[in-house]
mmCIF file of C-alpha atoms in Angstrom:
data_model
loop_
_atom_site.group_PDB
_atom_site.id
_atom_site.type_symbol
_atom_site.label_atom_id
_atom_site.label_comp_id
_atom_site.label_asym_id
_atom_site.label_seq_id
_atom_site.Cartn_x
_atom_site.Cartn_y
_atom_site.Cartn_z
ATOM 1 C CA TYR B 1111 20.548 -17.881 43.148
ATOM 2 C CA LYS B 1112 20.692 -21.141 44.733
ATOM 3 C CA ASN B 1113 24.183 -22.317 42.835
ATOM 4 C CA ILE B 1114 26.811 -20.604 43.059
ATOM 5 C CA LEU B 1115 30.850 -20.792 41.543
ATOM 6 C CA VAL B 1116 33.594 -18.320 41.749
ATOM 7 C CA ALA B 1117 36.366 -18.903 40.301
ATOM 8 C CA ILE B 1118 39.784 -17.696 42.077
ATOM 9 C CA ASP B 1119 43.609 -17.412 41.975
ATOM 10 C CA ASP B 1120 45.702 -15.478 43.451
ATOM 11 C CA SER B 1121 45.006 -12.400 42.236
ATOM 12 C CA GLU B 1122 43.777 -9.152 43.935
ATOM 13 C CA THR B 1123 40.658 -8.663 41.344
ATOM 14 C CA SER B 1124 39.593 -12.740 42.361
ATOM 15 C CA HIS B 1125 40.024 -11.195 46.317
ATOM 16 C CA SER B 1126 37.045 -8.799 44.811
ATOM 17 C CA ALA B 1127 34.948 -11.436 42.895
ATOM 18 C CA LEU B 1128 35.619 -14.062 46.137
ATOM 19 C CA THR B 1129 34.282 -11.295 48.022
ATOM 20 C CA GLU B 1130 30.593 -10.567 45.425
ATOM 21 C CA ALA B 1131 30.369 -13.903 45.504
ATOM 22 C CA LYS B 1132 30.222 -14.967 49.139
ATOM 23 C CA HIS B 1133 27.683 -11.865 49.135
ATOM 24 C CA ILE B 1134 25.512 -12.716 46.953
ATOM 25 C CA ALA B 1135 25.487 -16.406 48.426
ATOM 26 C CA LYS B 1136 24.650 -14.275 52.086
ATOM 27 C CA THR B 1137 21.971 -12.797 50.959
ATOM 28 C CA SER B 1138 20.581 -15.273 48.475
ATOM 29 C CA GLN B 1139 20.906 -17.876 50.825
ATOM 30 C CA ALA B 1140 22.371 -19.971 47.806
ATOM 31 C CA LYS B 1141 25.319 -22.728 47.958
ATOM 32 C CA LEU B 1142 29.297 -21.471 47.339
ATOM 33 C CA HIS B 1143 31.411 -23.070 44.805
ATOM 34 C CA ILE B 1144 34.940 -22.026 45.026
ATOM 35 C CA VAL B 1145 36.883 -23.280 42.759
ATOM 36 C CA HIS B 1146 40.482 -22.884 41.284
ATOM 37 C CA VAL B 1147 42.426 -23.841 38.324
ATOM 38 C CA VAL B 1148 45.746 -25.678 38.190
ATOM 39 C CA ASP B 1149 46.794 -24.716 34.742
ATOM 40 C CA GLU B 1150 49.581 -26.767 33.496
ATOM 41 C CA VAL B 1151 50.049 -24.527 30.610
ATOM 42 C CA LEU B 1152 52.334 -23.212 32.950
ATOM 43 C CA LEU B 1153 54.709 -25.825 32.882
ATOM 44 C CA ASN B 1154 54.939 -25.703 29.416
ATOM 45 C CA MET B 1155 55.060 -21.472 28.931
ATOM 46 C CA HIS B 1156 58.035 -21.987 31.510
ATOM 47 C CA GLY B 1157 58.604 -25.620 31.661
ATOM 48 C CA HIS B 1158 62.383 -25.154 31.734
ATOM 49 C CA ALA B 1159 62.874 -23.592 34.685
ATOM 50 C CA MET B 1160 60.191 -26.064 36.145
ATOM 51 C CA LEU B 1161 62.178 -28.584 35.231
ATOM 52 C CA ASP B 1162 65.228 -27.192 36.725
ATOM 53 C CA MET B 1163 63.329 -27.276 40.417
ATOM 54 C CA GLY B 1164 62.571 -31.229 40.183
ATOM 55 C CA GLY B 1165 60.888 -32.311 37.781
ATOM 56 C CA ALA B 1166 57.573 -31.845 35.985
ATOM 57 C CA ASP B 1167 55.646 -33.989 38.288
ATOM 58 C CA ALA B 1168 56.871 -31.766 41.938
ATOM 59 C CA ALA B 1169 55.982 -29.118 39.820
ATOM 60 C CA VAL B 1170 52.550 -29.665 39.575
ATOM 61 C CA ALA B 1171 52.478 -31.222 42.742
ATOM 62 C CA THR B 1172 52.908 -27.608 43.898
ATOM 63 C CA LEU B 1173 50.407 -25.986 41.964
ATOM 64 C CA ARG B 1174 48.093 -28.256 43.250
ATOM 65 C CA GLN B 1175 49.493 -27.620 46.557
ATOM 66 C CA ALA B 1176 49.175 -24.190 46.419
ATOM 67 C CA GLY B 1177 45.843 -23.828 44.961
ATOM 68 C CA GLN B 1178 44.361 -25.987 47.951
ATOM 69 C CA GLU B 1179 46.018 -23.520 50.278
ATOM 70 C CA LEU B 1180 43.967 -20.286 48.398
ATOM 71 C CA LEU B 1181 40.697 -22.888 48.623
ATOM 72 C CA ASP B 1182 41.512 -23.275 52.182
ATOM 73 C CA ASN B 1183 41.751 -19.824 52.755
ATOM 74 C CA ALA B 1184 39.262 -18.628 51.749
ATOM 75 C CA LEU B 1185 36.948 -21.466 53.060
ATOM 76 C CA LYS B 1186 38.397 -19.793 56.369
ATOM 77 C CA ASP B 1187 36.476 -16.655 55.893
ATOM 78 C CA ALA B 1188 33.049 -18.271 54.604
ATOM 79 C CA GLY B 1189 31.474 -16.669 57.458
ATOM 80 C CA GLY B 1190 28.198 -18.970 58.195
ATOM 81 C CA ILE B 1191 27.556 -19.659 54.031
ATOM 82 C CA GLU B 1192 27.084 -23.193 52.803
ATOM 83 C CA ALA B 1193 30.238 -23.540 51.131
ATOM 84 C CA GLU B 1194 33.152 -25.800 49.270
ATOM 85 C CA GLY B 1195 36.169 -25.778 47.995
ATOM 86 C CA ILE B 1196 36.733 -27.694 44.647
ATOM 87 C CA LEU B 1197 40.553 -28.161 43.082
ATOM 88 C CA LEU B 1198 40.599 -28.907 39.080
ATOM 89 C CA GLU B 1199 43.028 -29.198 36.888
ATOM 90 C CA ALA B 1200 42.552 -28.181 33.175
ATOM 91 C CA LYS B 1201 44.701 -31.196 32.032
ATOM 92 C CA LYS B 1202 45.439 -29.576 28.285
ATOM 93 C CA ARG B 1203 42.122 -27.843 28.255
ATOM 94 C CA ARG B 1204 41.357 -23.905 28.730
ATOM 95 C CA VAL B 1205 40.688 -22.911 32.833
ATOM 96 C CA SER B 1206 37.760 -21.404 30.734
ATOM 97 C CA GLU B 1207 36.613 -24.231 29.685
ATOM 98 C CA THR B 1208 37.442 -26.685 33.087
ATOM 99 C CA ILE B 1209 35.582 -23.918 34.607
ATOM 100 C CA ALA B 1210 32.122 -23.493 32.763
ATOM 101 C CA GLU B 1211 32.299 -27.759 32.442
ATOM 102 C CA LYS B 1212 32.334 -28.208 36.625
ATOM 103 C CA ALA B 1213 29.781 -25.367 36.605
ATOM 104 C CA LYS B 1214 27.427 -27.316 34.358
ATOM 105 C CA GLU B 1215 28.412 -30.574 36.152
ATOM 106 C CA LEU B 1216 27.023 -28.288 39.376
ATOM 107 C CA ALA B 1217 23.709 -26.785 37.968
ATOM 108 C CA VAL B 1218 24.780 -23.173 39.032
ATOM 109 C CA ASP B 1219 23.342 -21.054 38.245
ATOM 110 C CA LEU B 1220 25.405 -18.112 39.110
ATOM 111 C CA ILE B 1221 29.696 -17.980 37.763
ATOM 112 C CA VAL B 1222 31.179 -15.209 39.634
ATOM 113 C CA ILE B 1223 35.085 -14.205 37.977
ATOM 114 C CA GLY B 1224 37.643 -12.016 38.255
ATOM 115 C CA ARG B 1225 38.335 -9.945 35.312
ATOM 116 C CA HIS B 1226 41.689 -7.949 35.568
ATOM 117 C CA GLY B 1227 41.526 -5.786 32.844
ATOM 118 C CA LYS B 1228 44.807 -6.523 31.589
ATOM 119 C CA ARG B 1229 45.867 -5.720 28.096
ATOM 120 C CA GLY B 1230 48.545 -7.050 25.495
ATOM 121 C CA LEU B 1231 49.372 -9.699 22.800
ATOM 122 C CA ALA B 1232 48.552 -12.760 24.786
ATOM 123 C CA THR B 1233 45.379 -11.224 25.798
ATOM 124 C CA LEU B 1234 44.827 -9.828 22.128
ATOM 125 C CA ILE B 1235 44.788 -13.454 20.644
ATOM 126 C CA LEU B 1236 43.178 -15.428 23.498
ATOM 127 C CA GLY B 1237 41.648 -13.572 25.337
ATOM 128 C CA SER B 1238 40.925 -13.788 29.170
ATOM 129 C CA VAL B 1239 40.027 -16.674 30.393
ATOM 130 C CA ALA B 1240 36.646 -14.596 32.097
ATOM 131 C CA GLU B 1241 35.676 -13.822 28.925
ATOM 132 C CA GLN B 1242 36.011 -17.064 27.221
ATOM 133 C CA LEU B 1243 34.252 -18.655 30.090
ATOM 134 C CA ALA B 1244 31.374 -15.946 29.889
ATOM 135 C CA LYS B 1245 31.409 -16.949 26.320
ATOM 136 C CA ILE B 1246 30.204 -20.423 26.705
ATOM 137 C CA ALA B 1247 29.059 -21.100 29.811
ATOM 138 C CA THR B 1248 25.509 -22.180 30.068
ATOM 139 C CA ALA B 1249 25.064 -19.832 33.272
ATOM 140 C CA SER B 1250 25.029 -16.436 33.823
ATOM 141 C CA VAL B 1251 28.642 -15.120 34.341
ATOM 142 C CA LEU B 1252 29.396 -11.674 36.421
ATOM 143 C CA LEU B 1253 32.099 -10.389 35.514
ATOM 144 C CA VAL B 1254 34.076 -7.660 38.479
ATOM 145 C CA ARG B 1255 36.348 -5.846 38.689
ATOM 146 C CA GLN B 1256 39.011 -5.059 41.319
ATOM 147 C CA HIS B 1257 37.265 -2.434 44.074
#
């Protein structure tokens, strides 16, 4: 591998995926693109709560700031790997589509993402981000479980 993308959020499985991606990047001397997607769907699902906290713009800014902090922390632990952090916004698209589009743009040959392993009605109807990504990505996708 020469160009690896890892998608992160603040979950434990995401941490496992980042660890795996760093290991693969280090052993193959690949560049690592660490991405986080700001998902505005969260605002639609919890809009009334977000609006009460100071408006939609403030809520999006808060999501962006939290995402950037995740990326900054991930980059601190890159340990000699050529790495960059990229903050993306879903902008009324699925998170999986946003990641797949960026991966194609960067010409990555591997995408690493944590698979939460959660079940439920939302996952049944929509599928997980990891499962959707595995279906639509043009690069190989490694699904990592929490370890």
